[in-house]
Short mmCIF file of C-alpha atoms in Angstrom, two decimals:
data_model
loop_
_atom_site.label_atom_id
_atom_site.label_comp_id
_atom_site.label_asym_id
_atom_site.label_seq_id
_atom_site.Cartn_x
_atom_site.Cartn_y
_atom_site.Cartn_z
CA MET A 4 -65.00 -12.04 24.06
CA GLN A 5 -63.06 -14.32 21.50
CA VAL A 6 -63.41 -16.55 18.82
CA TYR A 7 -61.76 -19.58 20.11
CA LYS A 8 -62.62 -20.61 23.68
CA ARG A 9 -60.34 -22.70 26.08
CA LYS A 10 -61.62 -26.32 27.19
CA GLU A 11 -60.93 -26.37 31.42
CA GLY A 12 -57.42 -27.41 31.66
CA GLN A 13 -56.29 -27.20 28.24
CA GLU A 14 -53.68 -24.94 26.25
CA GLN A 15 -55.32 -22.01 25.10
CA PRO A 16 -56.53 -22.10 21.77
CA PHE A 17 -53.83 -21.25 18.82
CA TRP A 18 -53.13 -21.68 15.50
CA LYS A 19 -49.84 -23.84 14.36
CA PHE A 20 -46.88 -22.22 12.63
CA GLY A 21 -43.77 -24.53 12.65
CA PRO A 22 -42.25 -24.00 15.81
CA PHE A 23 -44.65 -20.70 16.76
CA LYS A 24 -48.26 -21.22 17.87
CA ILE A 25 -49.79 -17.92 16.69
CA ARG A 26 -52.69 -16.09 18.75
CA LEU A 27 -54.61 -13.09 18.05
CA PRO A 28 -57.20 -10.85 20.17
CA PHE A 29 -60.58 -11.24 20.11
CA VAL A 30 -59.82 -14.51 18.01
CA HIS A 31 -57.77 -16.50 20.72
CA TYR A 32 -58.00 -14.61 23.66
CA ARG A 33 -60.06 -11.73 25.23
CA TRP A 34 -58.91 -7.88 25.70
CA GLU A 35 -57.90 -7.28 29.27
CA SER A 36 -58.77 -3.82 30.60
CA ALA A 37 -56.49 -3.82 33.64
CA GLU A 38 -53.44 -4.38 31.28
CA PHE A 39 -54.55 -2.08 28.73
CA VAL A 40 -55.15 0.84 31.55
CA GLN A 41 -51.57 -0.32 32.62
CA ALA A 42 -49.71 -0.28 29.20
CA LEU A 43 -51.60 3.61 28.58
CA ILE A 44 -48.63 4.63 31.74
CA MET A 45 -46.04 1.85 31.40
CA PHE A 46 -45.22 2.59 27.71
CA VAL A 47 -43.43 5.64 28.68
CA VAL A 48 -40.77 3.25 29.64
CA SER A 49 -40.32 2.39 26.07
CA LEU A 50 -40.07 6.00 25.14
CA GLY A 51 -37.10 6.01 27.67
CA MET A 52 -34.86 4.66 25.24
CA ILE A 53 -34.72 7.67 23.39
CA PRO A 54 -32.27 9.84 25.64
CA LEU A 55 -29.85 6.62 25.00
CA LEU A 56 -30.51 6.76 21.25
CA GLN A 57 -29.82 10.44 21.36
CA GLU A 58 -26.53 10.30 23.45
CA HIS A 59 -24.61 7.03 21.95
CA LEU A 60 -25.98 6.99 18.38
CA GLY A 61 -26.35 10.74 18.18
CA LEU A 62 -30.15 10.62 16.86
CA PRO A 63 -32.27 13.54 16.56
CA TYR A 64 -35.11 13.23 18.69
CA GLU A 65 -38.03 12.26 15.81
CA VAL A 66 -35.66 9.21 14.55
CA ALA A 67 -35.37 8.05 17.78
CA LEU A 68 -39.01 7.93 18.42
CA ALA A 69 -38.93 5.83 15.07
CA TYR A 70 -36.70 3.62 16.24
CA VAL A 71 -39.15 3.14 19.45
CA PHE A 72 -41.93 2.28 16.91
CA ILE A 73 -39.71 -0.56 15.65
CA GLY A 74 -39.13 -1.66 18.90
CA GLY A 75 -42.96 -1.36 20.06
CA LEU A 76 -43.72 -3.64 16.72
CA GLY A 77 -41.32 -5.94 18.28
CA PHE A 78 -42.79 -6.07 21.84
CA MET A 79 -46.09 -7.53 20.14
CA LEU A 80 -44.06 -10.63 18.52
CA PRO A 81 -43.79 -12.89 21.70
CA SER A 82 -47.62 -12.82 22.58
CA LEU A 83 -48.03 -13.17 18.83
CA LEU A 84 -46.17 -15.92 18.13
CA GLY A 85 -46.99 -17.94 21.59
CA VAL A 86 -44.52 -17.12 24.04
CA ALA A 87 -46.27 -16.35 27.31
CA MET A 88 -43.54 -13.54 28.77
CA VAL A 89 -43.76 -9.90 28.89
CA PRO A 90 -41.12 -8.79 26.77
CA GLY A 91 -38.71 -5.91 27.22
CA TRP A 92 -35.18 -5.41 27.13
CA ILE A 93 -32.05 -7.16 28.24
CA THR A 94 -32.63 -4.01 31.12
CA ALA A 95 -29.53 -5.15 33.28
CA ALA A 96 -26.78 -5.14 30.09
CA ILE A 97 -27.51 -1.36 28.97
CA PRO A 98 -24.88 -0.20 31.35
CA VAL A 99 -22.60 -2.71 29.99
CA VAL A 100 -23.71 -1.81 26.33
CA VAL A 101 -22.95 1.69 27.10
CA ILE A 102 -19.40 0.76 27.96
CA TYR A 103 -19.35 -0.64 24.97
CA LEU A 104 -20.23 2.19 22.81
CA GLY A 105 -17.87 4.31 24.54
CA ASN A 106 -15.45 2.80 21.77
CA PHE A 107 -17.10 4.18 19.18
CA GLU A 108 -18.30 8.33 18.37
CA PRO A 109 -21.84 8.71 18.51
CA GLY A 110 -23.00 8.65 14.20
CA PRO A 111 -22.61 6.22 12.16
CA GLU A 112 -19.11 4.89 13.71
CA ALA A 113 -21.40 3.94 16.71
CA ILE A 114 -24.43 2.64 14.94
CA GLN A 115 -22.43 -0.01 13.01
CA GLY A 116 -20.65 -0.90 16.23
CA LEU A 117 -24.28 -1.47 17.74
CA PHE A 118 -25.30 -3.34 14.81
CA ALA A 119 -22.32 -5.88 15.32
CA LEU A 120 -23.62 -6.18 18.79
CA GLN A 121 -27.15 -6.79 18.62
CA PHE A 122 -26.66 -9.10 15.12
CA THR A 123 -24.25 -11.21 17.48
CA VAL A 124 -27.05 -11.40 19.99
CA PHE A 125 -29.33 -12.46 17.28
CA LEU A 126 -26.60 -15.31 16.26
CA ILE A 127 -26.41 -16.51 19.76
CA PHE A 128 -30.46 -16.62 20.38
CA PHE A 129 -30.62 -18.42 17.00
CA ILE A 130 -28.27 -21.19 17.57
CA LEU A 131 -29.04 -21.98 20.41
CA GLY A 132 -32.39 -21.91 20.04
CA VAL A 133 -32.55 -24.00 16.69
CA THR A 134 -29.76 -26.46 18.45
CA LYS A 135 -31.54 -26.34 22.08
CA LEU A 136 -28.61 -25.72 23.53
CA GLY A 137 -29.45 -22.84 25.33
CA GLY A 138 -29.87 -24.14 29.05
CA LYS A 139 -26.74 -26.65 28.46
CA LEU A 140 -24.63 -23.45 27.67
CA VAL A 141 -25.38 -21.51 30.78
CA ALA A 142 -25.18 -24.40 32.98
CA VAL A 143 -21.72 -25.23 32.51
CA VAL A 144 -20.72 -21.49 33.21
CA PRO A 145 -19.04 -21.26 36.95
CA ASN A 146 -21.50 -19.66 39.64
CA SER A 147 -18.94 -16.72 40.49
CA LEU A 148 -18.40 -16.09 36.82
CA LYS A 149 -22.37 -16.20 36.89
CA ALA A 150 -22.88 -13.57 39.88
CA GLY A 151 -19.82 -11.59 39.04
CA ILE A 152 -22.13 -11.00 35.81
CA LEU A 153 -25.15 -10.00 37.26
CA ILE A 154 -23.65 -7.90 40.20
CA GLY A 155 -21.32 -6.42 37.66
CA ALA A 156 -24.23 -5.37 35.71
CA GLY A 157 -26.52 -4.20 38.47
CA LEU A 158 -23.39 -2.04 40.21
CA ALA A 159 -22.86 -0.32 36.42
CA ALA A 160 -26.44 0.32 36.28
CA ILE A 161 -26.78 2.22 39.77
CA ILE A 162 -23.43 3.86 39.29
CA GLY A 163 -24.30 5.42 35.90
CA GLU A 164 -27.34 6.95 37.71
CA ILE A 165 -25.19 8.22 41.25
CA GLU A 166 -22.01 9.36 39.68
CA ALA A 167 -20.68 12.75 39.34
CA GLY A 168 -22.57 13.54 35.85
CA GLY A 169 -25.43 10.86 36.30
CA ARG A 170 -29.35 11.60 36.77
CA LEU A 171 -29.07 11.93 40.80
CA VAL A 172 -27.08 14.95 40.31
CA SER A 173 -29.47 16.76 38.25
CA THR A 174 -32.48 15.31 39.90
CA PRO A 175 -32.14 14.56 43.11
CA PHE A 176 -35.78 15.05 44.61
CA SER A 177 -37.49 13.04 41.65
CA LEU A 178 -34.96 10.02 41.09
CA ILE A 179 -34.37 9.42 45.22
CA ILE A 180 -38.19 9.81 46.33
CA GLY A 181 -39.34 7.59 43.19
CA SER A 182 -36.47 4.90 43.69
CA LEU A 183 -37.50 4.35 47.21
CA ILE A 184 -41.19 3.98 46.33
CA ALA A 185 -40.45 1.77 43.80
CA ILE A 186 -38.19 -0.39 45.82
CA TYR A 187 -40.77 -0.42 48.80
CA ILE A 188 -43.68 -1.20 46.66
CA LEU A 189 -41.59 -4.20 44.80
CA PHE A 190 -39.50 -5.53 47.70
CA SER A 191 -40.61 -4.37 51.13
CA LEU A 192 -41.61 -7.22 53.27
CA SER A 193 -43.59 -4.57 55.24
CA PHE A 194 -45.63 -3.65 52.11
CA LYS A 195 -46.15 -7.40 51.22
CA ASP A 196 -48.05 -7.54 54.86
CA LEU A 197 -49.81 -4.72 54.10
CA VAL A 198 -50.99 -6.08 50.76
CA LYS A 199 -52.36 -9.32 52.92
CA LYS A 200 -54.21 -6.90 54.85
CA HIS A 201 -55.53 -4.07 52.80
CA LYS A 202 -57.34 -3.93 49.11
CA LEU A 203 -55.66 -0.43 48.65
CA ALA A 204 -52.33 -1.88 48.84
CA ALA A 205 -52.89 -5.08 46.75
CA LYS A 206 -54.46 -2.73 43.89
CA ILE A 207 -51.32 -0.48 44.13
CA ALA A 208 -49.28 -3.57 44.00
CA ASN A 209 -51.07 -4.90 40.97
CA TYR A 210 -49.34 -1.58 38.83
CA GLY A 211 -45.86 -2.39 39.91
CA LEU A 212 -43.76 0.67 38.78
CA VAL A 213 -46.51 2.95 38.04
CA PRO A 214 -47.27 4.24 41.19
CA ALA A 215 -43.67 5.25 41.72
CA MET A 216 -43.31 6.55 38.55
CA ILE A 217 -46.18 8.83 38.80
CA ILE A 218 -45.03 10.00 42.04
CA ALA A 219 -41.55 10.74 40.49
CA MET A 220 -42.33 12.58 37.48
CA VAL A 221 -44.98 14.86 39.25
CA ILE A 222 -42.33 15.53 41.97
CA GLY A 223 -40.01 16.25 38.95
CA TRP A 224 -42.52 19.05 38.05
CA MET A 225 -43.36 20.24 41.11
CA VAL A 226 -39.49 21.23 41.80
CA SER A 227 -38.67 22.19 38.24
CA GLU A 228 -36.22 19.18 37.71
CA TYR A 229 -38.14 18.71 34.48
CA PRO A 230 -40.16 21.33 32.43
CA VAL A 231 -43.77 21.09 32.19
CA PRO A 232 -44.91 19.11 29.39
CA ASN A 233 -46.31 21.01 26.24
CA ILE A 234 -48.91 19.34 25.37
CA GLU A 235 -49.54 18.37 21.76
CA TRP A 236 -53.02 17.15 20.30
CA GLY A 237 -53.28 14.41 17.45
CA ILE A 238 -51.25 11.53 16.14
CA THR A 239 -47.93 10.79 16.70
CA GLN A 240 -45.56 11.27 13.58
CA PRO A 241 -41.97 9.59 13.92
CA ALA A 242 -40.09 10.57 11.16
CA PHE A 243 -39.38 7.00 9.26
CA ALA A 244 -38.40 8.37 5.91
CA GLU A 245 -35.29 10.21 7.93
CA MET A 246 -34.35 7.05 10.16
CA TRP A 247 -33.44 5.44 6.76
CA GLY A 248 -30.16 7.75 6.72
CA TYR A 249 -29.43 6.30 10.16
CA LEU A 250 -29.39 2.68 9.42
CA PRO A 251 -26.59 0.25 8.59
CA PHE A 252 -27.66 0.29 5.06
CA VAL A 253 -26.59 4.10 4.66
CA VAL A 254 -24.09 4.15 6.82
CA GLY A 255 -22.28 1.14 6.11
CA PHE A 256 -21.52 -2.23 7.90
CA PRO A 257 -18.98 -2.91 10.35
CA GLY A 258 -15.96 -5.02 9.82
CA ILE A 259 -14.87 -7.84 11.34
CA ASP A 260 -12.92 -5.94 13.98
CA VAL A 261 -15.89 -4.97 15.42
CA PHE A 262 -17.52 -8.18 15.48
CA LEU A 263 -14.81 -9.41 17.28
CA LEU A 264 -14.98 -6.61 19.79
CA ALA A 265 -18.79 -6.64 20.04
CA ILE A 266 -18.47 -10.76 21.06
CA PRO A 267 -17.65 -10.08 25.23
CA THR A 268 -20.44 -7.95 25.72
CA ALA A 269 -22.97 -9.93 23.59
CA LEU A 270 -22.17 -13.12 26.05
CA ILE A 271 -22.53 -11.66 28.64
CA ALA A 272 -26.33 -10.04 27.32
CA TYR A 273 -27.11 -13.40 26.61
CA ILE A 274 -26.00 -14.81 30.22
CA ILE A 275 -28.31 -12.07 31.40
CA ALA A 276 -31.19 -12.51 29.46
CA PHE A 277 -31.04 -16.61 29.75
CA GLY A 278 -31.66 -15.44 33.83
CA ASP A 279 -34.88 -13.55 32.82
CA ILE A 280 -35.74 -16.45 31.30
CA ILE A 281 -35.50 -18.12 34.51
CA VAL A 282 -37.16 -16.06 36.58
CA GLY A 283 -40.25 -15.82 33.91
CA ASN A 284 -40.73 -19.54 33.87
CA THR A 285 -40.71 -19.76 37.75
CA LEU A 286 -43.39 -16.77 37.51
CA LEU A 287 -45.34 -18.81 34.90
CA GLU A 288 -44.86 -22.21 37.17
CA ARG A 289 -46.07 -20.73 40.08
CA ALA A 290 -49.41 -19.19 38.60
CA ASN A 291 -49.75 -22.85 36.90
CA LYS A 292 -50.06 -24.26 40.39
CA VAL A 293 -52.80 -22.10 40.84
CA ARG A 294 -54.81 -21.87 37.99
CA LYS A 295 -55.78 -25.73 37.20
CA ASP A 296 -58.24 -24.41 34.04
CA GLU A 297 -55.17 -23.38 32.09
CA TRP A 298 -52.13 -25.16 30.83
CA ILE A 299 -49.21 -22.89 30.18
CA ASP A 300 -46.68 -24.23 27.27
CA THR A 301 -43.35 -22.43 28.87
CA GLY A 302 -40.89 -23.84 25.95
CA ILE A 303 -37.31 -21.97 26.36
CA ASP A 304 -36.73 -23.08 22.60
CA ARG A 305 -39.61 -20.83 21.15
CA THR A 306 -38.28 -18.16 23.68
CA HIS A 307 -35.14 -18.28 22.03
CA LEU A 308 -36.27 -18.03 18.40
CA VAL A 309 -38.42 -14.99 18.99
CA THR A 310 -36.09 -12.88 21.10
CA ALA A 311 -33.65 -13.96 17.74
CA LEU A 312 -36.14 -12.43 15.51
CA ARG A 313 -36.70 -9.22 17.10
CA ASN A 314 -33.00 -8.87 17.41
CA LEU A 315 -32.59 -9.30 13.98
CA ILE A 316 -35.33 -6.58 13.24
CA HIS A 317 -33.53 -4.37 15.09
CA SER A 318 -30.40 -5.03 14.12
CA PHE A 319 -31.08 -3.78 10.71
CA PHE A 320 -33.92 -1.42 10.84
CA ALA A 321 -33.03 -0.01 15.00
CA PRO A 322 -30.25 -0.98 16.55
CA TYR A 323 -30.92 -0.73 20.39
CA PRO A 324 -29.15 0.22 23.04
CA GLY A 325 -31.65 -1.98 24.97
CA LEU A 326 -31.20 -4.89 22.72
CA ALA A 327 -34.20 -7.13 22.81
CA GLY A 328 -34.66 -9.26 26.09
CA PRO A 329 -37.23 -11.88 27.06
CA LEU A 330 -38.77 -10.57 30.19
CA TRP A 331 -39.88 -7.10 31.48
CA THR A 332 -39.65 -8.65 34.89
CA PRO A 333 -41.88 -6.09 36.83
CA VAL A 334 -44.95 -6.18 34.29
CA GLN A 335 -44.34 -10.27 34.06
CA ALA A 336 -44.54 -10.06 37.81
CA THR A 337 -47.77 -7.64 38.05
CA VAL A 338 -49.67 -9.64 35.03
CA THR A 339 -48.85 -13.13 36.53
CA GLU A 340 -49.83 -12.22 39.80
CA ARG A 341 -53.51 -10.73 38.75
CA TYR A 342 -53.83 -14.26 36.60
CA ARG A 343 -53.67 -16.09 39.69
CA HIS A 344 -57.11 -14.29 41.24
CA GLY A 345 -58.71 -16.44 38.79
CA ARG A 346 -60.42 -16.74 35.29
CA LYS A 347 -62.55 -13.56 35.52
CA ALA A 348 -59.73 -11.62 36.77
CA MET A 349 -57.56 -12.77 33.57
CA GLU A 350 -59.21 -15.31 31.15
CA SER A 351 -55.80 -16.17 29.84
CA ILE A 352 -52.21 -15.59 30.70
CA HIS A 353 -51.99 -14.64 27.14
CA SER A 354 -54.77 -12.50 27.28
CA GLY A 355 -53.49 -10.20 29.48
CA MET A 356 -49.49 -10.36 28.06
CA GLY A 357 -51.16 -9.90 24.63
CA THR A 358 -53.11 -6.82 25.24
CA PHE A 359 -50.65 -5.01 27.57
CA TRP A 360 -47.96 -4.74 24.38
CA ILE A 361 -50.51 -3.77 22.22
CA ALA A 362 -52.00 -1.49 23.92
CA GLY A 363 -48.56 -0.12 24.91
CA PHE A 364 -48.06 0.17 20.78
CA ILE A 365 -51.25 2.19 20.44
CA ALA A 366 -50.35 4.31 23.19
CA LEU A 367 -46.98 5.77 20.62
CA PHE A 368 -49.63 6.67 18.56
CA ILE A 369 -51.49 8.75 20.89
CA LEU A 370 -49.64 12.66 20.31
CA PRO A 371 -51.18 13.83 23.57
CA LEU A 372 -49.34 11.17 26.40
CA VAL A 373 -46.13 10.71 23.90
CA THR A 374 -45.65 15.21 24.33
CA MET A 375 -46.61 14.83 27.88
CA PHE A 376 -44.25 12.38 28.99
CA GLN A 377 -41.28 13.66 26.84
CA PRO A 378 -39.95 16.12 29.28
CA VAL A 379 -39.50 13.10 32.18
CA LEU A 380 -38.20 10.28 29.98
CA PRO A 381 -35.00 10.03 31.53
CA ILE A 382 -36.82 9.54 34.88
CA ALA A 383 -38.59 6.65 33.35
CA LEU A 384 -35.15 5.41 32.10
CA ALA A 385 -33.49 5.92 35.58
CA LEU A 386 -36.08 4.27 37.56
CA THR A 387 -36.03 1.13 35.49
CA LEU A 388 -32.09 0.82 35.68
CA ILE A 389 -31.86 1.50 39.42
CA ILE A 390 -34.80 -1.16 39.95
CA THR A 391 -32.73 -3.72 37.82
CA GLY A 392 -29.44 -2.93 39.14
CA TYR A 393 -31.37 -3.99 42.86
CA VAL A 394 -32.30 -7.09 41.24
CA CYS A 395 -29.27 -8.55 39.16
CA ILE A 396 -27.07 -7.42 42.65
CA SER A 397 -29.74 -9.71 44.71
CA VAL A 398 -30.36 -12.59 42.44
CA GLY A 399 -26.05 -12.48 41.62
CA ILE A 400 -25.45 -12.55 45.58
CA GLU A 401 -27.75 -15.72 45.65
CA GLN A 402 -25.64 -17.44 43.29
CA VAL A 403 -22.41 -18.10 44.86
CA HIS A 404 -22.33 -19.94 48.35
CA THR A 405 -18.63 -20.03 49.56
CA THR A 406 -15.94 -17.38 50.25
CA THR A 407 -13.83 -18.68 47.21
CA GLU A 408 -16.93 -17.53 45.07
CA ARG A 409 -17.95 -14.64 46.54
CA GLY A 410 -14.13 -13.71 46.32
CA VAL A 411 -14.31 -14.20 42.54
CA ALA A 412 -17.61 -12.78 41.65
CA GLY A 413 -16.65 -9.52 43.80
CA VAL A 414 -13.67 -8.64 42.10
CA MET A 415 -15.01 -9.55 38.55
CA ALA A 416 -18.06 -7.59 39.01
CA VAL A 417 -16.21 -4.62 40.07
CA VAL A 418 -13.69 -4.83 36.75
CA LEU A 419 -17.03 -5.31 34.50
CA ALA A 420 -18.98 -2.28 36.07
CA ILE A 421 -15.79 -0.09 35.37
CA HIS A 422 -14.25 -1.24 32.48
CA GLY A 423 -16.63 -2.82 30.35
CA ALA A 424 -17.63 -6.71 29.17
CA GLU A 425 -14.37 -7.66 27.93
CA PHE A 426 -12.18 -6.70 30.93
CA GLY A 427 -14.81 -8.12 33.40
CA LEU A 428 -14.98 -11.85 31.48
CA LEU A 429 -11.22 -11.75 31.54
CA ALA A 430 -10.76 -11.21 35.24
CA GLY A 431 -13.33 -13.55 36.22
CA ILE A 432 -12.10 -16.51 33.86
CA ALA A 433 -8.22 -15.71 35.22
CA LEU A 434 -9.30 -15.33 38.38
CA TYR A 435 -11.72 -18.59 38.30
CA PHE A 436 -8.57 -20.99 37.16
CA LEU A 437 -6.45 -19.34 39.45
CA VAL A 438 -8.60 -19.00 42.73
CA GLU A 439 -11.19 -21.68 42.45
CA LYS A 440 -9.69 -24.91 40.31
CA THR A 441 -7.62 -27.47 42.44
CA SER A 442 -6.46 -28.55 38.62
CA LEU A 443 -6.65 -27.44 34.92
CA PHE A 444 -7.59 -30.05 33.57
CA LYS A 445 -10.07 -31.99 36.74
CA LYS A 446 -13.57 -30.70 38.16
CA SER A 447 -13.05 -28.47 40.74
CA LYS A 448 -13.37 -29.77 44.52
CA SER A 449 -16.43 -28.38 46.05
CA GLU A 450 -15.73 -26.16 48.81
CA GLU A 451 -17.79 -25.99 52.31
CA THR A 452 -20.64 -23.64 51.80
CA ASP A 453 -21.60 -21.68 55.07
CA GLU A 454 -24.86 -23.68 55.54
CA GLU A 455 -22.48 -26.57 55.71
CA ALA A 456 -20.07 -24.94 58.17
CA GLU A 457 -22.88 -24.41 60.04
CA GLU A 458 -24.10 -27.46 60.45
CA LYS A 459 -21.25 -28.88 61.36
CA LYS A 460 -20.80 -26.49 64.11
CA ILE A 461 -24.21 -27.63 65.67
CA SER A 462 -23.68 -31.33 65.23
#
């Protein structure tokens, strides 16, 4: 139960603090047991950032774990400050960030490079949030470039897992089976029919990636693709003191040349993140149509400001290859779906989302859970990237409607996936002006879409 109660049809109670709306568990919303249980398993995905921190920044495991704790604090901020979204990384941008980090040696140089990137991402979110220009900026980006960014990020995510040296080669059984199960549960039309007909399928669907992740981990242990965990008891002790030696205050801050190098990757990360905001708001609007007992504030400007704050914190205290994104799509979809079942199922959208990451942060302190999942962290990250790749490619294809747009987007996506953000953007912009524009100074004439052509044939 909570102290403040919501009246029928009104917004969940909060304390006003400038542009933010502060909400606390047990004060402004109740604790949701289903999200608590789900978070005790799904928190392992946040630990999945550790292998990237070790590989690309050269961090020891204990220091990387301390970075994850900083990330856990950031995950709780959106719900605390009035954003009705389950936050995550800018997951689709991770492969592009990894390509960017290839310009630096692991260690101080890579930490400086990642600081420059994440601080630039902070500036973009902050400026666009304060000026309320976020929606307008993305609106002027041509469809072909949006599609090229999304498809390229999706390709890079999947290629990174299945190429020589990727995780598919070393862990084929757990990764293939886990990926197929995850895709089936999340996207299959036949499984959606099962959800309508059978309660068990509906319960499985409510937990999103969790069933696939558990099965993949068990298979990995059974076929010895991953070592059996050495479970320890007690409270997790991340190396916060040692972490200081791996922060920009000690390793140094980057020069202007590094910031200039980071700009293309930062712009791509923002465009991907804005796409996540649109997806999150769409899910909330669908829920709003069903739940008339609560009005949900889906302010994009507040989302920008809170995401900016999280990236600022990460920049100085835990530079992150995943960056700080506004939405964790699978969990947002799972929470909003359960929310649609009524007030008894979930008292408020904020109670479900607030409970999830508070529980996820608590789980980081439970040493038996952390040590149990430690050997299989790569599979958690791999499944997240593959599902993200699938979604990005699917959504990216939806952006383009003509043959010309598809050609520009396809070439841009391949260049981006192979050579990185700067070359991908240059290729996309060059092709847009050379192929799509009928005049350098006039708006392009709209090409006949496939649907319009089909309608002409019929008539």
